[in-house]
mmCIF file of C-alpha atoms and ligand atoms in Angstrom:
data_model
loop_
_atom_site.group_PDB
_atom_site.id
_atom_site.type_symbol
_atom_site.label_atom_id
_atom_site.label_comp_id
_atom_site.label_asym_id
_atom_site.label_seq_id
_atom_site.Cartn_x
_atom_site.Cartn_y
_atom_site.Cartn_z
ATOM 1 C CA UNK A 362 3.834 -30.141 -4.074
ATOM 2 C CA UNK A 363 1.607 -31.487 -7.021
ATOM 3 C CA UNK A 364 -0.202 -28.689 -9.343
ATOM 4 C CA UNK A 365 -3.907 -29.608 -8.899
ATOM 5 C CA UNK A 366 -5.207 -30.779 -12.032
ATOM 6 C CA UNK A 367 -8.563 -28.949 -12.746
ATOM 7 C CA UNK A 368 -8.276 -25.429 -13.293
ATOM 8 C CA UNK A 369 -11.015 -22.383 -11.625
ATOM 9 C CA UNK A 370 -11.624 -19.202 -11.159
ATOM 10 C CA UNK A 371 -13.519 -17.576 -8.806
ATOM 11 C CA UNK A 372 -13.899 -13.570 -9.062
ATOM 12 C CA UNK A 373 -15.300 -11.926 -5.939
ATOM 13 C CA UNK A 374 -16.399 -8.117 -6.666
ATOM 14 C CA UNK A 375 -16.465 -6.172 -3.475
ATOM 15 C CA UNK A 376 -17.215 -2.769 -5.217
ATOM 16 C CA UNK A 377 -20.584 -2.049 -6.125
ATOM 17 C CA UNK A 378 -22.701 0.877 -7.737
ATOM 18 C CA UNK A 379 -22.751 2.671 -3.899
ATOM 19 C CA UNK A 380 -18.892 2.259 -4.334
ATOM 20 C CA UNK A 381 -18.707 5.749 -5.671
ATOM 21 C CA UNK A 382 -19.574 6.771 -2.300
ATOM 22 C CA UNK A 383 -15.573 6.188 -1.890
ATOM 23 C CA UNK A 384 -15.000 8.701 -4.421
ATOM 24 C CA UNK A 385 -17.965 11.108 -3.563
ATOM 25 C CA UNK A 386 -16.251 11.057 0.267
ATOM 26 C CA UNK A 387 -12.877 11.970 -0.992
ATOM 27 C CA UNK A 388 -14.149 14.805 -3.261
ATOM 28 C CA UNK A 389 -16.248 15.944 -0.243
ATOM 29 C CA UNK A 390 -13.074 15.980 1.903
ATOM 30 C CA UNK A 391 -10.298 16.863 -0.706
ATOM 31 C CA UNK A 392 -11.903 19.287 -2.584
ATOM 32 C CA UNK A 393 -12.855 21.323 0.224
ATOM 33 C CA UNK A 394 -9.636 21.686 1.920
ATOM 34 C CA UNK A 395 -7.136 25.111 1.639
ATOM 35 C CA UNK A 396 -4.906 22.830 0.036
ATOM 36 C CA UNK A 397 -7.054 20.914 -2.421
ATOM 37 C CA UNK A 398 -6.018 16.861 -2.989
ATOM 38 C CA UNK A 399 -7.409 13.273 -4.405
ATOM 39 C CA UNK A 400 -6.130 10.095 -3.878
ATOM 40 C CA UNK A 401 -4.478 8.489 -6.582
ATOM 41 C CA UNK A 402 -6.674 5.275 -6.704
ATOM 42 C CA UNK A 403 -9.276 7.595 -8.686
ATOM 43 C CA UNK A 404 -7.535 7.467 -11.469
ATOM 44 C CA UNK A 405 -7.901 3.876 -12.777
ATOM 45 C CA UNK A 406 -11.081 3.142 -14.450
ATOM 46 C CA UNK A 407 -10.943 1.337 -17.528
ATOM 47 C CA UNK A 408 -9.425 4.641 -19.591
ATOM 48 C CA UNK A 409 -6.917 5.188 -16.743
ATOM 49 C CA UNK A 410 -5.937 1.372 -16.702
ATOM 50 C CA UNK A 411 -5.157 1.961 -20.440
ATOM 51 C CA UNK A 412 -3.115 5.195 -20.146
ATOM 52 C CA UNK A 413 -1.327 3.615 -17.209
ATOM 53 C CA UNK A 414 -0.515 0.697 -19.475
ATOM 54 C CA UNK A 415 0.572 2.962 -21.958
ATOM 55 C CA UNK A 416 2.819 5.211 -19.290
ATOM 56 C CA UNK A 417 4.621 1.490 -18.619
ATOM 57 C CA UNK A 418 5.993 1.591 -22.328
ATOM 58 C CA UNK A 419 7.275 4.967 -22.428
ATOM 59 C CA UNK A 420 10.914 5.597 -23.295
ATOM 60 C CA UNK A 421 10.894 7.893 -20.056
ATOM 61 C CA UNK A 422 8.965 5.205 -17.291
ATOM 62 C CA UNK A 423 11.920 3.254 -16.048
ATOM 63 C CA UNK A 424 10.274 1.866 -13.452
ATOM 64 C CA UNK A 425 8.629 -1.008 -15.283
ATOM 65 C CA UNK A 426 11.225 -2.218 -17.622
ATOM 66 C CA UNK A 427 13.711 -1.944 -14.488
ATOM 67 C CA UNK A 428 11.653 -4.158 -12.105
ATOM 68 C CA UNK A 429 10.795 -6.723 -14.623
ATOM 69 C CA UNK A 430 14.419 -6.735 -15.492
ATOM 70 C CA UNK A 431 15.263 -7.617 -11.879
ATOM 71 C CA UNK A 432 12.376 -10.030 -12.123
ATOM 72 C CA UNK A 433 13.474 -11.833 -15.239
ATOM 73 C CA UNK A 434 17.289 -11.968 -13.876
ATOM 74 C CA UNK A 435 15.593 -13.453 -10.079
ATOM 75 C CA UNK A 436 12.234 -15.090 -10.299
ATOM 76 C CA UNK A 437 13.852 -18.591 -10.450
ATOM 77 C CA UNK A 438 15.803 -17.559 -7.095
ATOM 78 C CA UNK A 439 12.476 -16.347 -5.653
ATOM 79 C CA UNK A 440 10.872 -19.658 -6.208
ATOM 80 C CA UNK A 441 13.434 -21.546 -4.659
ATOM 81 C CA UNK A 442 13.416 -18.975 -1.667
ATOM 82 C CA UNK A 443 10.012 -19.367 -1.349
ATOM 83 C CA UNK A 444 8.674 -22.327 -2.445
ATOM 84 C CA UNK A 445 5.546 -20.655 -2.701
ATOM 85 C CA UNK A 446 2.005 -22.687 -3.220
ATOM 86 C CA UNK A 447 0.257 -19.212 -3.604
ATOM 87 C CA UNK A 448 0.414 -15.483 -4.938
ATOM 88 C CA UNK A 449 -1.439 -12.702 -3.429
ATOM 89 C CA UNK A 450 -1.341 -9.713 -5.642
ATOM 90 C CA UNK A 451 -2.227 -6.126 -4.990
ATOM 91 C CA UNK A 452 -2.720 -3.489 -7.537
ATOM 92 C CA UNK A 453 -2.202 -6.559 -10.137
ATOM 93 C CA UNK A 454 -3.233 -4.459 -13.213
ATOM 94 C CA UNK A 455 -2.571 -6.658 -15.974
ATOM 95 C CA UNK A 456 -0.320 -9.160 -14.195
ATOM 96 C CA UNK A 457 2.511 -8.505 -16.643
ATOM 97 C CA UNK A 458 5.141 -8.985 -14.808
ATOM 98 C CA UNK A 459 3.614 -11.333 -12.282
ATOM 99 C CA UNK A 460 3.378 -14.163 -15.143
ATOM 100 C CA UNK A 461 7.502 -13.921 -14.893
ATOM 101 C CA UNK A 462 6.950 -15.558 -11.456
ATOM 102 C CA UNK A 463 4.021 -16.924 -11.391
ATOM 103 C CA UNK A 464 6.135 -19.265 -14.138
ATOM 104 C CA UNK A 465 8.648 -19.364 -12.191
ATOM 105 C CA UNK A 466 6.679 -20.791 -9.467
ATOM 106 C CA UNK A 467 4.983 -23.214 -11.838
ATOM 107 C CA UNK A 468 8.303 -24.545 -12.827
ATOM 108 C CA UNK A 469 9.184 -25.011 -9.857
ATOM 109 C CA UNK A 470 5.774 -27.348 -9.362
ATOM 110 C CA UNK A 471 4.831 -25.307 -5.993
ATOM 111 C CA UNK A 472 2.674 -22.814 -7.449
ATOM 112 C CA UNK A 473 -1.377 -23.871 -7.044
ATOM 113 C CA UNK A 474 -3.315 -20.485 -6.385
ATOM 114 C CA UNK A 475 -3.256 -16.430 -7.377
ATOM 115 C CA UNK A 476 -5.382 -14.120 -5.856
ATOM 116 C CA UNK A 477 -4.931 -10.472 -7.747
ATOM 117 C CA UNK A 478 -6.931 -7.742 -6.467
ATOM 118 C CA UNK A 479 -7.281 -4.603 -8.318
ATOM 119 C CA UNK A 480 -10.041 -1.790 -7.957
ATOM 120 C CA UNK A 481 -10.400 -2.491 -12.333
ATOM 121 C CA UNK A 482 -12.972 -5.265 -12.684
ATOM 122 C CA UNK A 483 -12.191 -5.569 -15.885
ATOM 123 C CA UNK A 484 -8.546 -6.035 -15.558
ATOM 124 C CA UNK A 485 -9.341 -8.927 -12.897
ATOM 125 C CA UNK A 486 -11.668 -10.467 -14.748
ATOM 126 C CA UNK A 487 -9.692 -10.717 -18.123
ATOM 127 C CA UNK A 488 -6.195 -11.394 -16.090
ATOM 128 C CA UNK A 489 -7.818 -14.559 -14.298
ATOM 129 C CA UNK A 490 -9.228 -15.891 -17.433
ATOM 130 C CA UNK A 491 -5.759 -15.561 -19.346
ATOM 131 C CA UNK A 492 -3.874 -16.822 -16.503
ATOM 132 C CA UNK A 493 -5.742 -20.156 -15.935
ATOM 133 C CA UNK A 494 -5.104 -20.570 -20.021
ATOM 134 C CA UNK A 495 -1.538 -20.156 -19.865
ATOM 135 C CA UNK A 496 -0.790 -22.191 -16.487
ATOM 136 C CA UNK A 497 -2.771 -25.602 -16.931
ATOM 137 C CA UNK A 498 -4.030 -26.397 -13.461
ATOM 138 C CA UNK A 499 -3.773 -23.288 -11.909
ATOM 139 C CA UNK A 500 -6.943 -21.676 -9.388
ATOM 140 C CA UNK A 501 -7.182 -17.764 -9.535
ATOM 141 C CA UNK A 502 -9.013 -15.972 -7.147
ATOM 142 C CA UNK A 503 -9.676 -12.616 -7.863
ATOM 143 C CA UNK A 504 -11.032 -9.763 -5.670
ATOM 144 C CA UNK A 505 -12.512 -6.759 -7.352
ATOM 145 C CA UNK A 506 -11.585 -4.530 -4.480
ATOM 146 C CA UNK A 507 -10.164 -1.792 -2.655
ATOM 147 C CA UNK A 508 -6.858 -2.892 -1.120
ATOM 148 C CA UNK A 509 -6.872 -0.185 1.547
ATOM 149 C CA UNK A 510 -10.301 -1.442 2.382
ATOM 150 C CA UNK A 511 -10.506 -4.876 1.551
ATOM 151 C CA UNK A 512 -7.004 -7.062 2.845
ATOM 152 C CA UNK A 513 -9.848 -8.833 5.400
ATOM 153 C CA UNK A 514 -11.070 -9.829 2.525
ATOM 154 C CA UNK A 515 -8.151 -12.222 1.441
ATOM 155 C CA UNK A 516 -9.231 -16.054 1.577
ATOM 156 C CA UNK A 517 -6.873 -17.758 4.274
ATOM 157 C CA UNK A 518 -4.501 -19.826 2.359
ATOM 158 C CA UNK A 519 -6.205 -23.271 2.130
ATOM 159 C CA UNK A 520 -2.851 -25.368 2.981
ATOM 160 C CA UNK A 521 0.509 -24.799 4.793
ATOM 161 C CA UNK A 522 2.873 -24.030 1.810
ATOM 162 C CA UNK A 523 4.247 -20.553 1.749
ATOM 163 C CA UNK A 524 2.303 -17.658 0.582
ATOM 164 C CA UNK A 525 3.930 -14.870 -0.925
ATOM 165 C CA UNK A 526 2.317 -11.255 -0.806
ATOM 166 C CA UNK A 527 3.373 -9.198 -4.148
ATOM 167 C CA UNK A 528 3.186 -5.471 -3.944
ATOM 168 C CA UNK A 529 4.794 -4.303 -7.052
ATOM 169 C CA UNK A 530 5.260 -1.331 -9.603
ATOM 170 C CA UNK A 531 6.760 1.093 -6.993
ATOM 171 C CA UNK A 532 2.788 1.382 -5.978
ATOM 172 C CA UNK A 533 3.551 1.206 -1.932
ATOM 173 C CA UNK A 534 5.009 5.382 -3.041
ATOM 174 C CA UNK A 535 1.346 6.325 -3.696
ATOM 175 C CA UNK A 536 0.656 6.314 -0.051
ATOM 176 C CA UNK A 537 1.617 9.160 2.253
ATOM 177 C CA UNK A 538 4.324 8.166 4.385
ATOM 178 C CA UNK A 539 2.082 7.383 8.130
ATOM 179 C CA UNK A 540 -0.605 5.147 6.351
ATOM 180 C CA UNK A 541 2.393 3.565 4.367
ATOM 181 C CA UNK A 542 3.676 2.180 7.419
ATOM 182 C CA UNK A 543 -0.138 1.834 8.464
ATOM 183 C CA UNK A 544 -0.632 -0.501 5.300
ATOM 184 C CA UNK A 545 2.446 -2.316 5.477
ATOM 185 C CA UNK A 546 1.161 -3.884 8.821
ATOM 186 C CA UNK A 547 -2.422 -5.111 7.376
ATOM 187 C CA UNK A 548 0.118 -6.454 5.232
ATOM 188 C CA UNK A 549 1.345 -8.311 7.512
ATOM 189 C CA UNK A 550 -1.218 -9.561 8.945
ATOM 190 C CA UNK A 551 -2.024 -11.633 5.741
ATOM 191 C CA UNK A 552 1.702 -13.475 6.755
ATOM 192 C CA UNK A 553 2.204 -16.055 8.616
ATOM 193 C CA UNK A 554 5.629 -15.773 10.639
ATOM 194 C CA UNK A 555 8.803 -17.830 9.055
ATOM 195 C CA UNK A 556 6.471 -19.107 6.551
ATOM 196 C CA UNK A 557 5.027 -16.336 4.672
ATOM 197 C CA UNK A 558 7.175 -13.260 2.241
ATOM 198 C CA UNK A 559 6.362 -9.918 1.303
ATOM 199 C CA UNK A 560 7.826 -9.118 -2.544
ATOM 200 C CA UNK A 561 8.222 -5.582 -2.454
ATOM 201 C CA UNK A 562 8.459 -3.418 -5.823
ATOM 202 C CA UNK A 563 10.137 -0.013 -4.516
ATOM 203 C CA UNK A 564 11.398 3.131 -7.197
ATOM 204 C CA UNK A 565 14.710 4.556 -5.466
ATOM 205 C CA UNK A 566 16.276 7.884 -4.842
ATOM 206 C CA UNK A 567 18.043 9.125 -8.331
ATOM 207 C CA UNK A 568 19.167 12.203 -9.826
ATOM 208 C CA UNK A 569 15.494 14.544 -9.835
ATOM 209 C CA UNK A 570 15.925 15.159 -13.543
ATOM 210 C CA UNK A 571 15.503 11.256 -14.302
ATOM 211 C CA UNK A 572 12.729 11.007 -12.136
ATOM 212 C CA UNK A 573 10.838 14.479 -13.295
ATOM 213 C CA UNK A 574 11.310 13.118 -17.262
ATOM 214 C CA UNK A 575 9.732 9.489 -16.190
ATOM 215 C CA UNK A 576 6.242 11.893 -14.867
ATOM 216 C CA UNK A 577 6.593 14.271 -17.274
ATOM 217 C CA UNK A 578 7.239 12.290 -20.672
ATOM 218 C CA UNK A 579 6.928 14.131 -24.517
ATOM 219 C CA UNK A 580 3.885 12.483 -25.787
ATOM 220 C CA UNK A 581 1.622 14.066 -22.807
ATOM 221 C CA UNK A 582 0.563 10.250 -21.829
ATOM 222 C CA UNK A 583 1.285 10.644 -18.053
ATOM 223 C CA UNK A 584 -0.633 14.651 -18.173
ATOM 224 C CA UNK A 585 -3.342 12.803 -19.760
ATOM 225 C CA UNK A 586 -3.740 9.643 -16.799
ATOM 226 C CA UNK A 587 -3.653 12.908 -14.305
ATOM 227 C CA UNK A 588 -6.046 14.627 -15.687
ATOM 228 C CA UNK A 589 -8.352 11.228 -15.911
ATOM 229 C CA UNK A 590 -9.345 11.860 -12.673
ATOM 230 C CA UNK A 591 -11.261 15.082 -13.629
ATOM 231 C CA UNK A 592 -13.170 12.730 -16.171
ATOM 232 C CA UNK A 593 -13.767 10.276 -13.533
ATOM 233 C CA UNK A 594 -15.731 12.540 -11.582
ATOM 234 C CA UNK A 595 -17.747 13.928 -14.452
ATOM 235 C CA UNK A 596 -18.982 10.570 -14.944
ATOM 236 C CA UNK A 597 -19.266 9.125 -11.406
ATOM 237 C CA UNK A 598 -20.413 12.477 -9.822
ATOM 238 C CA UNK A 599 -22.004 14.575 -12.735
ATOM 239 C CA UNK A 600 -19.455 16.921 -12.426
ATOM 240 C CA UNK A 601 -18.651 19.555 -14.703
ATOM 241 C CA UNK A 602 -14.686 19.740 -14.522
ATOM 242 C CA UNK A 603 -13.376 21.501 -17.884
ATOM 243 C CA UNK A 604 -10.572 18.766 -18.512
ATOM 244 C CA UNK A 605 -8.766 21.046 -20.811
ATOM 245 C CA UNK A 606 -8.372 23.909 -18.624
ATOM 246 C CA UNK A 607 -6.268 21.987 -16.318
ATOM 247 C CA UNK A 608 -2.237 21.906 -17.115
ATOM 248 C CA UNK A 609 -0.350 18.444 -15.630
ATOM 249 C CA UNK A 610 2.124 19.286 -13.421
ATOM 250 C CA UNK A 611 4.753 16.653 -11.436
ATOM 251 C CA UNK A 612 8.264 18.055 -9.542
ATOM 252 C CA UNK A 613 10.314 15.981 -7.252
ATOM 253 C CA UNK A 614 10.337 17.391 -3.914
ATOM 254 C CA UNK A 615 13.706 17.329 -2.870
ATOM 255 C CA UNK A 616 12.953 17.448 1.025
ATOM 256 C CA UNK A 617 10.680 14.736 1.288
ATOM 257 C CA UNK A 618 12.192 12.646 -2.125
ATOM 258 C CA UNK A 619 8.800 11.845 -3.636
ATOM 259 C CA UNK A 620 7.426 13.050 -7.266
ATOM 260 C CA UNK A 621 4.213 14.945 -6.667
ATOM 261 C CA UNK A 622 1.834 14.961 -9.325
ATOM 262 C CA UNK A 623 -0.918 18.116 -9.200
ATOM 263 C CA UNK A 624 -3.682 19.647 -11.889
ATOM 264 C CA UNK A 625 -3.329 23.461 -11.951
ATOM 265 C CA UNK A 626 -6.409 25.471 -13.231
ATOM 266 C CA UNK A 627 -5.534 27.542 -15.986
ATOM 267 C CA UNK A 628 -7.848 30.438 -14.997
ATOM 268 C CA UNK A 629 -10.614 31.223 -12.203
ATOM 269 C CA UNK A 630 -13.464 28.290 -12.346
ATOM 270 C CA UNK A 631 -16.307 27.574 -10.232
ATOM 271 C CA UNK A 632 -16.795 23.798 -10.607
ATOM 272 C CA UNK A 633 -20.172 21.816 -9.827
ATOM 273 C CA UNK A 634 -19.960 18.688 -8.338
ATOM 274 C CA UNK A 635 -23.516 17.591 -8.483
ATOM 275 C CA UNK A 636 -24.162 14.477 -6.932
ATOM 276 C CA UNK A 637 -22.429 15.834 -3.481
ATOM 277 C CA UNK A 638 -24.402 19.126 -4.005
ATOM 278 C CA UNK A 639 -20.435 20.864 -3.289
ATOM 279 C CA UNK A 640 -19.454 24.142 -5.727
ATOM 280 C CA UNK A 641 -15.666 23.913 -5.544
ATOM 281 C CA UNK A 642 -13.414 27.398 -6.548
ATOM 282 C CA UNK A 643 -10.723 27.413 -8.156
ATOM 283 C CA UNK A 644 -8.318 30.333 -8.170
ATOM 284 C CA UNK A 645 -6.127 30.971 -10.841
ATOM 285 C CA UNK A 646 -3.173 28.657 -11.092
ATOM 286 C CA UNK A 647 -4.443 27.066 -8.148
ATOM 287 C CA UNK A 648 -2.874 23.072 -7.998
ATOM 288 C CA UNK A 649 -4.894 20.280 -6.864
ATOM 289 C CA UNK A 650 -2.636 17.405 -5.625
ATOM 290 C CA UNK A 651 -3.206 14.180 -7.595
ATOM 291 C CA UNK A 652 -0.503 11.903 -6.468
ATOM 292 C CA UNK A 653 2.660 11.236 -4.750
ATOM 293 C CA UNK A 654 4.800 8.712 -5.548
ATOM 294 C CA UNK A 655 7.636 8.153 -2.884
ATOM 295 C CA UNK A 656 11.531 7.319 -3.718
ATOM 296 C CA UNK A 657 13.170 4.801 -1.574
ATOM 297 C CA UNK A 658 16.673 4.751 0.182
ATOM 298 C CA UNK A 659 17.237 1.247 1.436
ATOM 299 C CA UNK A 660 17.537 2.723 4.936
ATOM 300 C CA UNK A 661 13.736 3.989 4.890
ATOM 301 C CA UNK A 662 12.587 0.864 3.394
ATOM 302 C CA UNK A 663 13.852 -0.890 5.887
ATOM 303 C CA UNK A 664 12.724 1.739 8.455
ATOM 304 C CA UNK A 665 9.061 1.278 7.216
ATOM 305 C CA UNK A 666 9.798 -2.243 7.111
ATOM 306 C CA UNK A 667 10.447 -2.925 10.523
ATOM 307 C CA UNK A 668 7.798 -0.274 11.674
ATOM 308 C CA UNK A 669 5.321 -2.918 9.992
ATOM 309 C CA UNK A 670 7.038 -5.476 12.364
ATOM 310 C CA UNK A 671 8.783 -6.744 8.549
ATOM 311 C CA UNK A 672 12.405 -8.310 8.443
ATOM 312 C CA UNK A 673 14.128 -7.371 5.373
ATOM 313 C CA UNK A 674 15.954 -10.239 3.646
ATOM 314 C CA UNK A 675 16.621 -9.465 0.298
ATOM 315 C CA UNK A 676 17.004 -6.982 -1.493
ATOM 316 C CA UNK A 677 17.063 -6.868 -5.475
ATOM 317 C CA UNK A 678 18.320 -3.884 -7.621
ATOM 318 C CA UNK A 679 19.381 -3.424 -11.113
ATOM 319 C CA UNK A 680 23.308 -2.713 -12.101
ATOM 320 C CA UNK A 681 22.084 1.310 -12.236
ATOM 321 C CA UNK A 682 20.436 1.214 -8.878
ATOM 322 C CA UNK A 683 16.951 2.749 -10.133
ATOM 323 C CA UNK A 684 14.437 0.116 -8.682
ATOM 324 C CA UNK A 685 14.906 -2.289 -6.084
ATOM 325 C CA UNK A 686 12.963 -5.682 -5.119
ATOM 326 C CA UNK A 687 12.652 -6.696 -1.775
ATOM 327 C CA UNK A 688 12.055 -9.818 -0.010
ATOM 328 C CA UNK A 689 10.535 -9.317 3.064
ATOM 329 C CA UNK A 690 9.068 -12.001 6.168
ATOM 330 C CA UNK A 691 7.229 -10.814 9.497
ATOM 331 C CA UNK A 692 8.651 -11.075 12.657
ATOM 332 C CA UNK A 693 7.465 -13.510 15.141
HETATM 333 N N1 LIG B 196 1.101 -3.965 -10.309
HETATM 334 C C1 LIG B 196 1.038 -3.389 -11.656
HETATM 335 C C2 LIG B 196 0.093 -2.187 -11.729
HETATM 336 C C3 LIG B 196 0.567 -0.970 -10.970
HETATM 337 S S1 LIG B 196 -0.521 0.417 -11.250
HETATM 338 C C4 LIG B 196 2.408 -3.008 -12.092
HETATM 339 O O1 LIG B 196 3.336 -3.157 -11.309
HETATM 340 O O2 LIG B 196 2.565 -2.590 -13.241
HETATM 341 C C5 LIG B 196 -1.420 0.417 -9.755
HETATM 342 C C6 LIG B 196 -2.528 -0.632 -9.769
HETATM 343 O O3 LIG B 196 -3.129 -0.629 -8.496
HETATM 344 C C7 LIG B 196 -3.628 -0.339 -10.792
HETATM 345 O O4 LIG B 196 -3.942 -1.521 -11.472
HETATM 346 C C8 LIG B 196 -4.794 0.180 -9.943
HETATM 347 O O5 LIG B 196 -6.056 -0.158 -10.504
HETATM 348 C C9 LIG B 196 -4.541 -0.530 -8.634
HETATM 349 N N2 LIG B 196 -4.995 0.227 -7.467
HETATM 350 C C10 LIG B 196 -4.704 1.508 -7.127
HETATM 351 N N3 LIG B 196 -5.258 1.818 -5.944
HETATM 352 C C11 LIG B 196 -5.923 0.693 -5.533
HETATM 353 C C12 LIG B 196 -6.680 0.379 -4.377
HETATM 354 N N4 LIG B 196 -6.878 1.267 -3.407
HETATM 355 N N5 LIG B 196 -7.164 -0.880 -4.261
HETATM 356 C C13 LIG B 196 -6.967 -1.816 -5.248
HETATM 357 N N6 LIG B 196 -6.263 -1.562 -6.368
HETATM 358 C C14 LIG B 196 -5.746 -0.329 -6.498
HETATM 359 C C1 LIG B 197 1.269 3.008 -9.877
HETATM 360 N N1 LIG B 197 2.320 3.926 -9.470
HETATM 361 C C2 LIG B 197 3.445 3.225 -8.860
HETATM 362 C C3 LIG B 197 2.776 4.839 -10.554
HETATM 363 C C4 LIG B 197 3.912 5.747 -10.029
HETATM 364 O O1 LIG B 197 4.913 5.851 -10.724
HETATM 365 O O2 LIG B 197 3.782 6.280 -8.922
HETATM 366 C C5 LIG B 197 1.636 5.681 -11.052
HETATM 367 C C6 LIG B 197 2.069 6.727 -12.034
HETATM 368 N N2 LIG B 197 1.819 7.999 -11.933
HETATM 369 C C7 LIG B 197 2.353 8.625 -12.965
HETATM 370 N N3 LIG B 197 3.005 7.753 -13.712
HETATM 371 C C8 LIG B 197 2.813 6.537 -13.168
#
């Protein structure tokens, strides 16, 4: 397949000004409940892109370094596997990684089109614009969107050479394990059977005190993106959350293997959450749930896999077994 020869970009937005009704609904559902929870996706505007950035370069965060290791060593493989035309990425972020396949794909003279979608406009925006620089001829389409809301959204791919789906970072952990399995299948419904594959970045199972150091590092980075979401809400929701008086906590729960990250009030606090008219009480030491981020066996990925109606093919780890890369296609 011939690269085309003009370059574009095309940048959809999908999330608008009434798009903090998505966060105003979760704080009027979360925050109200005995056991008080957010979902992670709150944490990433521009300041919580950054800090997450940062959290990717920490001595402690294998996760990254790991899967782009495994990307580095494979992405030529991947190509050939594939012989993908296209790149559908979720969660892109800054695409880091990606651009290890994406030039693989380009070297391979399949790759035409990229589609990243991230809820960061910003990180869309400037990813498309560097992308198109660095691979002459390529077409980005971004999406400025909500991937749990938004997968319709995805432009049909405009010829018949393979499409892969990239879901990387270990971000498929964030969801609780029923809409996991829930997402996996809108997944695949972006796939086209035998042609189509799903790359799949999952963090594994490993001794609890690696994983609590990699959510728990010395310079306070990772206690600093967790509380972000308190600052979020002051801003989108004139809120009045004291960001200081809440300590970062993150354990690995050994029954259900996932890290869980929580804020814990330092003292009694009556917070007002204006713009949903909601006073929320806090208790002292009481822990609002921020995020989970779920550790794979290979025997639940491919559980979840084939719950999605997804056919493992391939799967990818490091020498130390901490992340694993998956190659995925949907049955027919
Ligand atoms: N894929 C990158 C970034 C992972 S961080 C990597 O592997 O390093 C998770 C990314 O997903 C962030 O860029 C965040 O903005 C995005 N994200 C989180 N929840 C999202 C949602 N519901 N819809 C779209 N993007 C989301
Ligand atoms: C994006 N996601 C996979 C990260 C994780 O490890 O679950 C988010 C993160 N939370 C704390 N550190 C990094």
């Amino acid at each position: 397949m011939q690269r085309v020869a003009e370059a574009s970009v095309v940048v959809e937005v999908l999330l608008g000004p009434g798009d903090e009704r998505s966060l105003a609904d979760d704080v009027l559902d979360g925050l109200t409940r005995p056991f008080k929870e957010l979902p992670p996706k709150h944490f990433y505007d521009s300041r919580g892109a950054e800090l997450f950035d940062r959290i990717c370069d920490l001595p402690e965060y294998y996760p990254t370094r790991t899967e782009r290791a495994i990307l580095q060593e494979r992405a030529a493989e991947i190509a050939e596997a594939t012989g993908a035309g296209e790149l559908v990425e979720l969660g892109s972020g800054t695409a880091a990684k990606t651009r290890i396949l994406l030039r693989a794909l380009a070297d391979a003279g399949t790759l035409r089109r990229y589609v990243p979608i991230d809820v960061t406009e910003a990180m869309v925006c400037d990813t498309a614009a560097r992308l198109v620089e660095e691979l002459p001829g390529l077409g980005v389409h971004g999406i400025v969107g909500d991937f749990e809301r938004h997968l319709g959204r995805v432009p049909p791919p405009d010829d018949s050479s393979p499409r892969i789906v990239a879901f990387l970072g270990g971000t498929i952990g964030n969801f609780p394990p029923g809409s996991r399995r829930r997402f996996l299948r809108s997944i695949a419904r972006l796939m086209r059977p035998g042609v189509d594959r799903l790359l799949l970045g999952t963090d594994l199972v490993k001794e609890p005190e690696v994983l609590e150091r990699a959510y728990n590092d010395d310079q306070g980075v990772t206690a600093d993106f967790n509380r972000n979401v308190l600052r979020v809400m002051n801003r989108e929701l004139g809120a009045d959350f004291e960001v200081d008086a809440f300590e970062h906590v993150a354990f690995f729960d050994h029954e259900r293997e996932w890290i869980e990250m929580r804020l814990r009030a330092s003292r009694r606090m009556r917070v007002r959450v204006e713009a949903v008219g909601l006073d929320v009480d806090f208790a002292p030491r009481e822990e609002l749930r921020t995020e989970i981020s779920a550790k794979f066996t290979p025997e639940r990925l491919q559980g979840d896999l084939a719950a999605a109606g997804l056919e493992l093919e391939e799967l990818l780890t490091d020498a130390d077994g901490l992340f694993a890369l998956s190659l995925s296609s949907r049955r027919s």
